[in-house]
PDB file of C-alpha atoms in Angstrom:
ATOM      1  CA  MET A   1     -19.298   2.948  14.439  1.00 44.00           C
ATOM      2  CA  LYS A   2     -19.307   2.815  10.650  1.00 44.00           C
ATOM      3  CA  GLU A   3     -16.569   5.248  10.076  1.00 45.00           C
ATOM      4  CA  LEU A   4     -13.520   6.221  12.260  1.00 43.00           C
ATOM      5  CA  LEU A   5     -11.864   9.484  11.241  1.00 44.00           C
ATOM      6  CA  VAL A   6      -8.307   9.844  12.535  1.00 44.00           C
ATOM      7  CA  PHE A   7      -5.497  12.289  11.948  1.00 47.00           C
ATOM      8  CA  LEU A   8      -2.328  10.823  10.535  1.00 48.00           C
ATOM      9  CA  LEU A   9       0.512  12.679  12.139  1.00 49.00           C
ATOM     10  CA  LEU A  10       4.205  12.645  11.347  1.00 49.00           C
ATOM     11  CA  ALA A  11       6.006  13.121  14.643  1.00 48.00           C
ATOM     12  CA  PHE A  12       9.766  13.136  15.047  1.00 45.00           C
ATOM     13  CA  LEU A  13      11.595  11.296  17.798  1.00 39.00           C
ATOM     14  CA  SER A  14      13.121  13.887  20.093  1.00 38.00           C
ATOM     15  CA  LYS A  15      12.765  15.123  23.625  1.00 37.00           C
ATOM     16  CA  PHE A  16      12.415  18.850  23.274  1.00 38.00           C
ATOM     17  CA  GLY A  17      10.205  20.343  25.912  1.00 36.00           C
ATOM     18  CA  SER A  18       7.582  22.944  25.147  1.00 40.00           C
ATOM     19  CA  SER A  19       7.653  26.553  26.208  1.00 42.00           C
ATOM     20  CA  SER A  20       5.400  29.503  25.642  1.00 43.00           C
ATOM     21  CA  ASN A  21       6.009  33.068  24.660  1.00 43.00           C
ATOM     22  CA  SER A  22       4.058  36.158  25.484  1.00 47.00           C
ATOM     23  CA  ASP A  23       4.075  37.897  22.128  1.00 67.00           C
ATOM     24  CA  GLU A  24       1.287  37.880  19.581  1.00 84.00           C
ATOM     25  CA  CYS A  25       2.949  35.117  17.570  1.00 89.00           C
ATOM     26  CA  ALA A  26       1.536  32.614  20.045  1.00 87.00           C
ATOM     27  CA  LEU A  27      -1.960  33.405  18.794  1.00 89.00           C
ATOM     28  CA  PHE A  28      -1.273  31.430  15.607  1.00 90.00           C
ATOM     29  CA  LEU A  29      -1.662  27.692  16.181  1.00 87.00           C
ATOM     30  CA  ASN A  30      -0.334  26.143  12.980  1.00 87.00           C
ATOM     31  CA  CYS A  31       2.511  26.672  10.570  1.00 89.00           C
ATOM     32  CA  ALA A  32       0.455  28.045   7.667  1.00 88.00           C
ATOM     33  CA  GLU A  33      -1.240  30.708   9.810  1.00 89.00           C
ATOM     34  CA  CYS A  34       2.037  31.588  11.464  1.00 90.00           C
ATOM     35  CA  LEU A  35       3.947  32.279   8.248  1.00 90.00           C
ATOM     36  CA  THR A  36       1.239  34.630   6.971  1.00 86.00           C
ATOM     37  CA  ALA A  37       1.136  36.597  10.227  1.00 79.00           C
ATOM     38  CA  ASP A  38       3.529  39.196  11.608  1.00 80.00           C
ATOM     39  CA  PRO A  39       6.799  39.143   9.593  1.00 84.00           C
ATOM     40  CA  PHE A  40       8.714  38.819  12.858  1.00 86.00           C
ATOM     41  CA  CYS A  41       6.915  35.549  13.595  1.00 90.00           C
ATOM     42  CA  GLY A  42       8.116  32.170  12.394  1.00 90.00           C
ATOM     43  CA  TRP A  43       7.294  28.527  12.968  1.00 90.00           C
ATOM     44  CA  CYS A  44       9.458  26.835  15.591  1.00 88.00           C
ATOM     45  CA  MET A  45       9.236  23.257  14.340  1.00 84.00           C
ATOM     46  CA  GLY A  46      11.081  21.723  17.286  1.00 81.00           C
ATOM     47  CA  GLU A  47       8.501  23.053  19.727  1.00 84.00           C
ATOM     48  CA  ASN A  48       5.484  23.080  17.394  1.00 84.00           C
ATOM     49  CA  LYS A  49       4.674  26.739  18.006  1.00 88.00           C
ATOM     50  CA  CYS A  50       4.653  30.149  16.378  1.00 91.00           C
ATOM     51  CA  SER A  51       7.237  32.462  17.918  1.00 89.00           C
ATOM     52  CA  GLN A  52       9.982  34.943  17.330  1.00 89.00           C
ATOM     53  CA  LYS A  53      13.290  33.249  16.572  1.00 87.00           C
ATOM     54  CA  SER A  54      14.710  34.334  19.916  1.00 86.00           C
ATOM     55  CA  HIS A  55      11.964  32.376  21.651  1.00 86.00           C
ATOM     56  CA  CYS A  56      12.723  29.144  19.788  1.00 85.00           C
ATOM     57  CA  ASP A  57      15.040  26.756  21.660  1.00 80.00           C
ATOM     58  CA  ASP A  58      18.502  26.766  20.050  1.00 72.00           C
ATOM     59  CA  SER A  59      18.906  23.016  20.551  1.00 67.00           C
ATOM     60  CA  SER A  60      15.713  22.295  18.631  1.00 63.00           C
ATOM     61  CA  ILE A  61      16.754  24.526  15.725  1.00 63.00           C
ATOM     62  CA  GLU A  62      19.803  22.319  15.120  1.00 65.00           C
ATOM     63  CA  LEU A  63      17.506  19.501  13.989  1.00 70.00           C
ATOM     64  CA  LEU A  64      14.331  21.268  12.957  1.00 78.00           C
ATOM     65  CA  PRO A  65      14.609  24.786  11.567  1.00 81.00           C
ATOM     66  CA  TRP A  66      12.821  27.948  12.601  1.00 87.00           C
ATOM     67  CA  LEU A  67      10.774  28.824   9.515  1.00 89.00           C
ATOM     68  CA  SER A  68      10.451  32.497   8.675  1.00 87.00           C
ATOM     69  CA  SER A  69       7.676  34.036   6.618  1.00 82.00           C
ATOM     70  CA  GLU A  70      10.224  35.055   3.953  1.00 81.00           C
ATOM     71  CA  SER A  71      12.245  31.905   3.477  1.00 74.00           C
ATOM     72  CA  GLY A  72      10.298  29.073   5.081  1.00 74.00           C
ATOM     73  CA  LYS A  73       7.736  26.691   3.639  1.00 85.00           C
ATOM     74  CA  CYS A  74       5.592  24.541   5.877  1.00 88.00           C
ATOM     75  CA  PRO A  75       5.914  20.750   5.604  1.00 86.00           C
ATOM     76  CA  ILE A  76       2.710  19.411   4.098  1.00 86.00           C
ATOM     77  CA  ILE A  77       1.386  15.942   3.303  1.00 84.00           C
ATOM     78  CA  THR A  78       0.383  16.077  -0.368  1.00 86.00           C
ATOM     79  CA  GLY A  79      -0.536  12.429  -0.902  1.00 86.00           C
ATOM     80  CA  VAL A  80      -1.604   9.344   1.030  1.00 83.00           C
ATOM     81  CA  VAL A  81      -1.877   5.884  -0.573  1.00 84.00           C
ATOM     82  CA  PRO A  82      -4.271   4.312   0.197  1.00 82.00           C
ATOM     83  CA  ARG A  83      -6.594   7.047   1.501  1.00 76.00           C
ATOM     84  CA  MET A  84      -8.404   4.615   3.795  1.00 80.00           C
ATOM     85  CA  VAL A  85      -7.947   1.112   5.222  1.00 80.00           C
ATOM     86  CA  GLU A  86     -10.243  -1.388   6.867  1.00 79.00           C
ATOM     87  CA  ARG A  87     -10.034  -1.799  10.606  1.00 73.00           C
ATOM     88  CA  ASN A  88      -8.345  -4.994  11.884  1.00 70.00           C
ATOM     89  CA  THR A  89      -6.059  -5.262   8.862  1.00 72.00           C
ATOM     90  CA  SER A  90      -2.326  -4.741   8.483  1.00 72.00           C
ATOM     91  CA  ARG A  91      -1.552  -2.416   5.624  1.00 75.00           C
ATOM     92  CA  GLN A  92       1.351  -0.312   4.433  1.00 80.00           C
ATOM     93  CA  ILE A  93       0.656   3.384   3.950  1.00 81.00           C
ATOM     94  CA  GLU A  94       2.777   5.656   1.788  1.00 84.00           C
ATOM     95  CA  LEU A  95       2.792   9.401   2.351  1.00 83.00           C
ATOM     96  CA  THR A  96       4.273  12.055   0.092  1.00 86.00           C
ATOM     97  CA  VAL A  97       5.514  15.070   2.064  1.00 85.00           C
ATOM     98  CA  GLU A  98       6.728  18.361   0.654  1.00 87.00           C
ATOM     99  CA  ASN A  99       9.241  20.581   2.475  1.00 86.00           C
ATOM    100  CA  PHE A 100      10.201  17.832   4.884  1.00 82.00           C
ATOM    101  CA  PRO A 101      13.310  18.736   6.956  1.00 79.00           C
ATOM    102  CA  SER A 102      16.235  16.896   5.386  1.00 76.00           C
ATOM    103  CA  ALA A 103      18.020  16.523   8.727  1.00 74.00           C
ATOM    104  CA  VAL A 104      15.244  14.399  10.190  1.00 75.00           C
ATOM    105  CA  GLU A 105      15.703  10.666   9.720  1.00 74.00           C
ATOM    106  CA  ASN A 106      13.790   9.051  12.592  1.00 75.00           C
ATOM    107  CA  VAL A 107      10.064   9.507  12.129  1.00 78.00           C
ATOM    108  CA  VAL A 108       6.906   7.753  13.299  1.00 78.00           C
ATOM    109  CA  CYS A 109       3.323   7.736  12.073  1.00 78.00           C
ATOM    110  CA  ALA A 110       0.892   8.655  14.833  1.00 77.00           C
ATOM    111  CA  PHE A 111      -2.807   7.768  14.537  1.00 74.00           C
ATOM    112  CA  VAL A 112      -4.868  10.002  16.801  1.00 69.00           C
ATOM    113  CA  THR A 113      -8.587   9.713  17.531  1.00 65.00           C
ATOM    114  CA  LEU A 114     -10.721  12.045  19.591  1.00 58.00           C
ATOM    115  CA  ASN A 115      -9.971  11.896  23.327  1.00 59.00           C
ATOM    116  CA  GLN A 116      -7.439   9.094  22.889  1.00 64.00           C
ATOM    117  CA  SER A 117      -3.671   8.882  23.010  1.00 65.00           C
ATOM    118  CA  ALA A 118      -1.640   8.464  19.837  1.00 68.00           C
ATOM    119  CA  ILE A 119      -0.920   5.050  18.335  1.00 65.00           C
ATOM    120  CA  LEU A 120       2.668   5.144  17.073  1.00 71.00           C
ATOM    121  CA  LYS A 121       4.323   3.034  14.371  1.00 68.00           C
ATOM    122  CA  ASN A 122       7.893   3.310  13.163  1.00 71.00           C
ATOM    123  CA  ALA A 123       8.209   4.740   9.676  1.00 73.00           C
ATOM    124  CA  THR A 124      10.864   4.771   6.966  1.00 75.00           C
ATOM    125  CA  LYS A 125      11.888   7.876   5.040  1.00 72.00           C
ATOM    126  CA  LYS A 126      13.261   7.972   1.503  1.00 75.00           C
ATOM    127  CA  GLU A 127      13.593  11.470   0.090  1.00 74.00           C
ATOM    128  CA  ASN A 128      10.103  12.956   0.387  1.00 70.00           C
ATOM    129  CA  VAL A 129       8.228   9.671   0.849  1.00 70.00           C
ATOM    130  CA  ILE A 130       7.274   8.327   4.278  1.00 65.00           C
ATOM    131  CA  THR A 131       6.184   4.682   4.606  1.00 66.00           C
ATOM    132  CA  CYS A 132       4.542   3.058   7.616  1.00 68.00           C
ATOM    133  CA  TYR A 133       2.284   0.131   8.461  1.00 56.00           C
ATOM    134  CA  VAL A 134      -1.205   0.370   9.896  1.00 54.00           C
ATOM    135  CA  ILE A 135      -2.091  -2.299  12.464  1.00 46.00           C
ATOM    136  CA  ALA A 136      -5.380  -1.784  14.231  1.00 39.00           C
ATOM    137  CA  LYS A 137      -4.712  -3.628  17.489  1.00 34.00           C
ATOM    138  CA  LEU A 138      -1.776  -1.823  19.050  1.00 31.00           C
ATOM    139  CA  SER A 139      -0.718  -0.756  22.507  1.00 27.00           C
ATOM    140  CA  ILE A 140      -1.382   2.925  23.126  1.00 27.00           C
ATOM    141  CA  ARG A 141       0.974   5.337  24.835  1.00 28.00           C
ATOM    142  CA  THR A 142       0.989   9.089  25.310  1.00 30.00           C
ATOM    143  CA  VAL A 143       3.301  11.090  23.054  1.00 40.00           C
ATOM    144  CA  ASN A 144       4.324  14.677  23.719  1.00 45.00           C
ATOM    145  CA  GLU A 145       6.439  15.192  20.641  1.00 59.00           C
ATOM    146  CA  PRO A 146       5.472  17.953  18.164  1.00 64.00           C
ATOM    147  CA  ASP A 147       3.683  17.094  14.920  1.00 69.00           C
ATOM    148  CA  ILE A 148       5.344  17.995  11.694  1.00 69.00           C
ATOM    149  CA  SER A 149       2.272  17.622   9.494  1.00 73.00           C
ATOM    150  CA  SER A 150      -1.180  16.032   9.581  1.00 74.00           C
ATOM    151  CA  THR A 151      -3.903  14.878   7.212  1.00 72.00           C
ATOM    152  CA  PRO A 152      -7.356  13.311   7.615  1.00 72.00           C
ATOM    153  CA  PHE A 153      -7.328   9.523   7.385  1.00 72.00           C
ATOM    154  CA  THR A 154     -10.193   7.045   7.569  1.00 74.00           C
ATOM    155  CA  PHE A 155     -10.495   3.610   9.137  1.00 78.00           C
ATOM    156  CA  TYR A 156     -13.637   1.771   8.056  1.00 83.00           C
ATOM    157  CA  ASP A 157     -15.306  -1.459   9.120  1.00 83.00           C
ATOM    158  CA  CYS A 158     -17.579  -3.200   6.607  1.00 88.00           C
ATOM    159  CA  THR A 159     -18.787  -5.699   9.236  1.00 86.00           C
ATOM    160  CA  THR A 160     -20.763  -2.954  10.989  1.00 86.00           C
ATOM    161  CA  TYR A 161     -23.245  -2.983   8.091  1.00 90.00           C
ATOM    162  CA  LYS A 162     -25.932  -5.564   8.828  1.00 91.00           C
ATOM    163  CA  SER A 163     -27.974  -5.358   5.624  1.00 92.00           C
ATOM    164  CA  CYS A 164     -27.121  -5.661   1.956  1.00 93.00           C
ATOM    165  CA  THR A 165     -28.568  -2.209   1.241  1.00 93.00           C
ATOM    166  CA  GLU A 166     -26.424  -0.468   3.871  1.00 92.00           C
ATOM    167  CA  CYS A 167     -23.370  -2.458   2.842  1.00 92.00           C
ATOM    168  CA  THR A 168     -23.517  -1.797  -0.883  1.00 91.00           C
ATOM    169  CA  MET A 169     -24.508   1.871  -0.549  1.00 90.00           C
ATOM    170  CA  SER A 170     -21.612   2.746   1.765  1.00 88.00           C
ATOM    171  CA  GLN A 171     -18.786   4.991   0.583  1.00 85.00           C
ATOM    172  CA  PHE A 172     -16.276   2.230   1.300  1.00 86.00           C
ATOM    173  CA  PRO A 173     -15.255  -0.774  -0.881  1.00 88.00           C
ATOM    174  CA  CYS A 174     -17.651  -3.167   0.849  1.00 90.00           C
ATOM    175  CA  LYS A 175     -19.342  -6.215  -0.703  1.00 90.00           C
ATOM    176  CA  TRP A 176     -22.345  -8.231   0.477  1.00 92.00           C
ATOM    177  CA  CYS A 177     -22.008 -12.019   0.586  1.00 90.00           C
ATOM    178  CA  VAL A 178     -25.559 -13.240   0.017  1.00 89.00           C
ATOM    179  CA  ASP A 179     -25.383 -16.772   1.408  1.00 86.00           C
ATOM    180  CA  SER A 180     -23.067 -15.822   4.284  1.00 87.00           C
ATOM    181  CA  ASN A 181     -25.237 -12.798   5.078  1.00 90.00           C
ATOM    182  CA  LEU A 182     -22.085 -10.793   5.647  1.00 90.00           C
ATOM    183  CA  CYS A 183     -20.634  -7.432   4.630  1.00 92.00           C
ATOM    184  CA  THR A 184     -16.899  -7.481   3.977  1.00 90.00           C
ATOM    185  CA  SER A 185     -14.147  -5.876   1.947  1.00 87.00           C
ATOM    186  CA  ASP A 186     -12.333  -9.200   1.551  1.00 83.00           C
ATOM    187  CA  ALA A 187     -14.863 -11.401  -0.205  1.00 79.00           C
ATOM    188  CA  THR A 188     -12.148 -13.662  -1.653  1.00 80.00           C
ATOM    189  CA  GLU A 189     -11.086 -14.752   1.809  1.00 78.00           C
ATOM    190  CA  GLN A 190     -14.375 -14.622   3.730  1.00 78.00           C
ATOM    191  CA  CYS A 191     -17.020 -15.517   1.138  1.00 82.00           C
ATOM    192  CA  ARG A 192     -15.560 -18.130  -1.158  1.00 81.00           C
ATOM    193  CA  ASN A 193     -18.030 -19.645  -3.658  1.00 80.00           C
ATOM    194  CA  ASP A 194     -20.655 -17.174  -2.410  1.00 82.00           C
ATOM    195  CA  MET A 195     -22.858 -14.904  -4.494  1.00 85.00           C
ATOM    196  CA  LEU A 196     -21.759 -11.291  -4.177  1.00 86.00           C
ATOM    197  CA  VAL A 197     -23.496  -7.948  -4.464  1.00 89.00           C
ATOM    198  CA  THR A 198     -20.781  -5.359  -4.985  1.00 87.00           C
ATOM    199  CA  GLY A 199     -20.871  -1.840  -3.580  1.00 84.00           C
ATOM    200  CA  VAL A 200     -21.495   1.314  -5.570  1.00 82.00           C
ATOM    201  CA  THR A 201     -17.872   2.394  -5.142  1.00 79.00           C
ATOM    202  CA  THR A 202     -16.651  -0.458  -7.369  1.00 74.00           C
ATOM    203  CA  GLY A 203     -18.038   1.163 -10.501  1.00 70.00           C
ATOM    204  CA  ILE A 204     -19.295  -2.207 -11.738  1.00 73.00           C
ATOM    205  CA  ARG A 205     -22.534  -1.942 -13.700  1.00 68.00           C
ATOM    206  CA  SER A 206     -24.431  -4.539 -11.666  1.00 66.00           C
ATOM    207  CA  SER A 207     -23.623  -3.036  -8.288  1.00 76.00           C
ATOM    208  CA  GLY A 208     -25.458  -1.345  -5.449  1.00 82.00           C
ATOM    209  CA  ALA A 209     -28.631  -1.902  -3.457  1.00 86.00           C
ATOM    210  CA  THR A 210     -30.750  -2.505  -6.584  1.00 87.00           C
ATOM    211  CA  PHE A 211     -29.299  -6.022  -6.733  1.00 88.00           C
ATOM    212  CA  CYS A 212     -29.829  -6.873  -3.048  1.00 91.00           C
ATOM    213  CA  PRO A 213     -32.288  -9.574  -1.871  1.00 91.00           C
ATOM    214  CA  LYS A 214     -35.217  -7.521  -0.560  1.00 93.00           C
ATOM    215  CA  ILE A 215     -38.949  -7.065  -0.242  1.00 93.00           C
ATOM    216  CA  SER A 216     -41.161  -4.322  -1.661  1.00 90.00           C
ATOM    217  CA  ARG A 217     -44.878  -3.558  -1.817  1.00 87.00           C
ATOM    218  CA  THR A 218     -47.049  -5.312  -4.391  1.00 80.00           C
ATOM    219  CA  THR A 219     -48.961  -2.072  -4.978  1.00 74.00           C
ATOM    220  CA  SER A 220     -48.126   1.618  -4.990  1.00 67.00           C
ATOM    221  CA  GLU A 221     -50.053   2.326  -1.779  1.00 69.00           C
ATOM    222  CA  GLY A 222     -47.005   3.084   0.309  1.00 80.00           C
ATOM    223  CA  ASN A 223     -45.233   1.169   3.034  1.00 88.00           C
ATOM    224  CA  GLU A 224     -48.186   0.729   5.454  1.00 89.00           C
ATOM    225  CA  ILE A 225     -50.465  -2.305   5.331  1.00 90.00           C
ATOM    226  CA  LEU A 226     -53.648  -1.439   7.235  1.00 91.00           C
ATOM    227  CA  VAL A 227     -55.411  -4.244   9.114  1.00 93.00           C
ATOM    228  CA  PRO A 228     -58.505  -3.740  11.342  1.00 93.00           C
ATOM    229  CA  ASN A 229     -57.925  -4.774  14.955  1.00 92.00           C
ATOM    230  CA  GLY A 230     -58.977  -8.384  15.585  1.00 92.00           C
ATOM    231  CA  SER A 231     -59.115  -9.431  11.934  1.00 92.00           C
ATOM    232  CA  LYS A 232     -57.172 -12.101  10.054  1.00 94.00           C
ATOM    233  CA  LYS A 233     -55.164 -11.238   6.977  1.00 93.00           C
ATOM    234  CA  VAL A 234     -52.674 -12.757   4.538  1.00 95.00           C
ATOM    235  CA  ILE A 235     -49.771 -10.345   4.133  1.00 94.00           C
ATOM    236  CA  LYS A 236     -48.083 -10.416   0.752  1.00 93.00           C
ATOM    237  CA  VAL A 237     -45.009  -8.582  -0.505  1.00 93.00           C
ATOM    238  CA  ARG A 238     -42.993  -8.628  -3.685  1.00 92.00           C
ATOM    239  CA  ALA A 239     -39.577 -10.256  -3.320  1.00 90.00           C
ATOM    240  CA  HIS A 240     -36.355  -9.717  -5.189  1.00 88.00           C
ATOM    241  CA  ILE A 241     -34.548 -13.040  -4.719  1.00 75.00           C
ATOM    242  CA  VAL A 242     -30.880 -13.530  -5.559  1.00 69.00           C
ATOM    243  CA  GLY A 243     -29.560 -17.026  -6.224  1.00 68.00           C
ATOM    244  CA  SER A 244     -31.248 -20.383  -6.713  1.00 68.00           C
ATOM    245  CA  PHE A 245     -30.500 -21.422  -3.121  1.00 70.00           C
ATOM    246  CA  MET A 246     -32.926 -18.738  -1.914  1.00 75.00           C
ATOM    247  CA  VAL A 247     -35.703 -19.976  -4.148  1.00 76.00           C
ATOM    248  CA  GLN A 248     -35.332 -23.426  -2.611  1.00 79.00           C
ATOM    249  CA  SER A 249     -35.140 -22.111   0.968  1.00 82.00           C
ATOM    250  CA  ARG A 250     -37.841 -21.906   3.596  1.00 89.00           C
ATOM    251  CA  PHE A 251     -39.377 -18.473   4.083  1.00 93.00           C
ATOM    252  CA  LEU A 252     -40.734 -17.164   7.371  1.00 94.00           C
ATOM    253  CA  CYS A 253     -42.716 -14.019   8.116  1.00 95.00           C
ATOM    254  CA  SER A 254     -42.140 -12.342  11.465  1.00 95.00           C
ATOM    255  CA  PHE A 255     -44.460  -9.846  13.152  1.00 96.00           C
ATOM    256  CA  ILE A 256     -44.005  -8.087  16.502  1.00 94.00           C
ATOM    257  CA  ILE A 257     -47.376  -7.352  18.168  1.00 93.00           C
ATOM    258  CA  ASP A 258     -47.526  -5.879  21.667  1.00 92.00           C
ATOM    259  CA  GLY A 259     -43.921  -6.937  22.261  1.00 90.00           C
ATOM    260  CA  ARG A 260     -44.548 -10.558  21.189  1.00 93.00           C
ATOM    261  CA  THR A 261     -42.899 -12.036  18.095  1.00 94.00           C
ATOM    262  CA  ILE A 262     -45.223 -14.105  15.938  1.00 94.00           C
ATOM    263  CA  THR A 263     -43.619 -16.179  13.188  1.00 95.00           C
ATOM    264  CA  VAL A 264     -45.523 -17.929  10.402  1.00 96.00           C
ATOM    265  CA  ASN A 265     -44.579 -19.685   7.192  1.00 95.00           C
ATOM    266  CA  GLY A 266     -44.236 -17.790   3.943  1.00 94.00           C
ATOM    267  CA  GLN A 267     -44.626 -19.148   0.442  1.00 93.00           C
ATOM    268  CA  LEU A 268     -42.843 -17.854  -2.648  1.00 91.00           C
ATOM    269  CA  LEU A 269     -45.064 -17.899  -5.723  1.00 90.00           C
ATOM    270  CA  GLY A 270     -43.529 -16.178  -8.699  1.00 88.00           C
ATOM    271  CA  ASP A 271     -42.079 -12.921  -7.399  1.00 88.00           C
ATOM    272  CA  THR A 272     -44.462 -12.664  -4.423  1.00 92.00           C
ATOM    273  CA  ILE A 273     -44.178 -14.014  -0.884  1.00 93.00           C
ATOM    274  CA  TYR A 274     -47.490 -14.875   0.809  1.00 95.00           C
ATOM    275  CA  CYS A 275     -47.429 -15.019   4.599  1.00 95.00           C
ATOM    276  CA  ASP A 276     -49.845 -17.422   6.319  1.00 96.00           C
ATOM    277  CA  ALA A 277     -52.855 -15.612   7.714  1.00 95.00           C
ATOM    278  CA  ILE A 278     -52.695 -14.548  11.353  1.00 94.00           C
ATOM    279  CA  GLU A 279     -55.015 -12.579  13.588  1.00 94.00           C
ATOM    280  CA  PHE A 280     -53.808  -9.043  14.129  1.00 95.00           C
ATOM    281  CA  SER A 281     -55.065  -8.141  17.609  1.00 93.00           C
ATOM    282  CA  THR A 282     -53.688  -5.557  19.989  1.00 91.00           C
ATOM    283  CA  THR A 283     -54.626  -4.465  23.480  1.00 89.00           C
ATOM    284  CA  SER A 284     -53.497  -0.944  22.692  1.00 87.00           C
ATOM    285  CA  THR A 285     -56.176   1.747  22.739  1.00 84.00           C
ATOM    286  CA  SER A 286     -54.292   3.806  20.139  1.00 87.00           C
ATOM    287  CA  GLN A 287     -56.101   4.462  16.906  1.00 89.00           C
ATOM    288  CA  LYS A 288     -53.170   2.945  15.001  1.00 90.00           C
ATOM    289  CA  THR A 289     -50.513   0.501  16.243  1.00 92.00           C
ATOM    290  CA  VAL A 290     -47.395  -0.148  14.190  1.00 94.00           C
ATOM    291  CA  VAL A 291     -46.386  -3.809  13.786  1.00 95.00           C
ATOM    292  CA  PRO A 292     -42.755  -4.336  12.640  1.00 94.00           C
ATOM    293  CA  PHE A 293     -42.509  -6.912   9.881  1.00 94.00           C
ATOM    294  CA  ALA A 294     -39.691  -8.994   8.401  1.00 94.00           C
ATOM    295  CA  VAL A 295     -39.226 -11.835   5.932  1.00 95.00           C
ATOM    296  CA  LEU A 296     -36.581 -14.401   6.848  1.00 93.00           C
ATOM    297  CA  VAL A 297     -34.789 -16.894   4.649  1.00 90.00           C
ATOM    298  CA  GLY A 298     -33.899 -20.093   6.483  1.00 82.00           C
ATOM    299  CA  ARG A 299     -34.747 -18.650   9.920  1.00 75.00           C
ATOM    300  CA  SER A 300     -31.707 -16.387  10.177  1.00 81.00           C
ATOM    301  CA  LYS A 301     -31.208 -14.338   7.021  1.00 88.00           C
ATOM    302  CA  GLN A 302     -33.490 -11.338   6.824  1.00 92.00           C
ATOM    303  CA  LEU A 303     -34.420  -9.924   3.440  1.00 94.00           C
ATOM    304  CA  ASP A 304     -33.751  -6.206   3.213  1.00 94.00           C
ATOM    305  CA  ASN A 305     -36.726  -3.957   3.790  1.00 94.00           C
ATOM    306  CA  PRO A 306     -35.445  -0.621   2.448  1.00 92.00           C
ATOM    307  CA  ASP A 307     -38.945   0.893   2.255  1.00 90.00           C
ATOM    308  CA  ASN A 308     -39.732  -0.053   5.881  1.00 92.00           C
ATOM    309  CA  ILE A 309     -42.846  -2.032   4.973  1.00 92.00           C
ATOM    310  CA  HIS A 310     -44.903  -2.672   8.119  1.00 93.00           C
ATOM    311  CA  VAL A 311     -48.383  -3.567   9.262  1.00 93.00           C
ATOM    312  CA  VAL A 312     -50.587  -1.026  11.019  1.00 93.00           C
ATOM    313  CA  ILE A 313     -53.381  -2.375  13.238  1.00 92.00           C
ATOM    314  CA  CYS A 314     -56.101   0.224  13.183  1.00 91.00           C
ATOM    315  CA  GLN A 315     -59.286   0.635  15.164  1.00 87.00           C
ATOM    316  CA  PRO A 316     -62.290   0.180  12.843  1.00 79.00           C
ATOM    317  CA  GLU A 317     -63.181   3.862  12.891  1.00 78.00           C
ATOM    318  CA  SER A 318     -59.670   4.952  11.863  1.00 76.00           C
ATOM    319  CA  CYS A 319     -58.772   2.384   9.193  1.00 79.00           C
ATOM    320  CA  ASP A 320     -59.938   4.570   6.339  1.00 72.00           C
ATOM    321  CA  LYS A 321     -58.307   7.743   7.624  1.00 58.00           C
TER     322      LYS A 321
END
């Protein structure tokens, strides 16, 4: 999963139970809606509900006030720094909260994903700033405490991108390590002395998929290379090679025909890779059979194929159609 959207919740440490009321205030499910509703309704912060004041537990009001439409202002998270963090990293997050109840000192940050229990971390409070640490691998427990405020927050994972194009075009601060064939946000640690292609989010001039090692067609005929069934052909593609180590590497061309992978040598001449001729034969009776195609560097690193260049084995009568 390339992106994990969670809700960052500020929950206070208390044991107030929840109750329900029967009036129309209960129809409003958040503080903002509640305070613009019936003037007799207010937000019962201790029970996380909209209610008349008489229906808000007196013990909860001692710590968290009942907010009326006339005098109350809902707590709201106005800033989060940083706005996103990479999964599997430990990182401090700082939240700016307006209208936070001054009586509340013990707070936690709760990270909630769909259909999962909250992940809680202790937080520190200084005036209107809440600070907590994000650690991805945590024990999970169920929390029934009310939320004071929430905001969208994103966990991302650069390692889920398996090609330079995907990596550098993502909305996250990912970088592609060419020799390591790896997408990461921490190139200093994971790709030392490696050639980097930076992502578009960096704002660097020489960034993005344009600078990725990749193949493209030698002509403007599109991404299909038509080959009559049973004939031999040399497949050639233009290559954008990054780094001298690639020029000196061995190139292989891989084709998948009828479920079988056929690998032949490729030769780099100028900016073009020529694949050794093979016979393109299929037992399929279809007029056209798609043959996936890839160019490998050193057996394991696949050059990007952003245009999805592939071979099409066609029956003689359909090759010109």
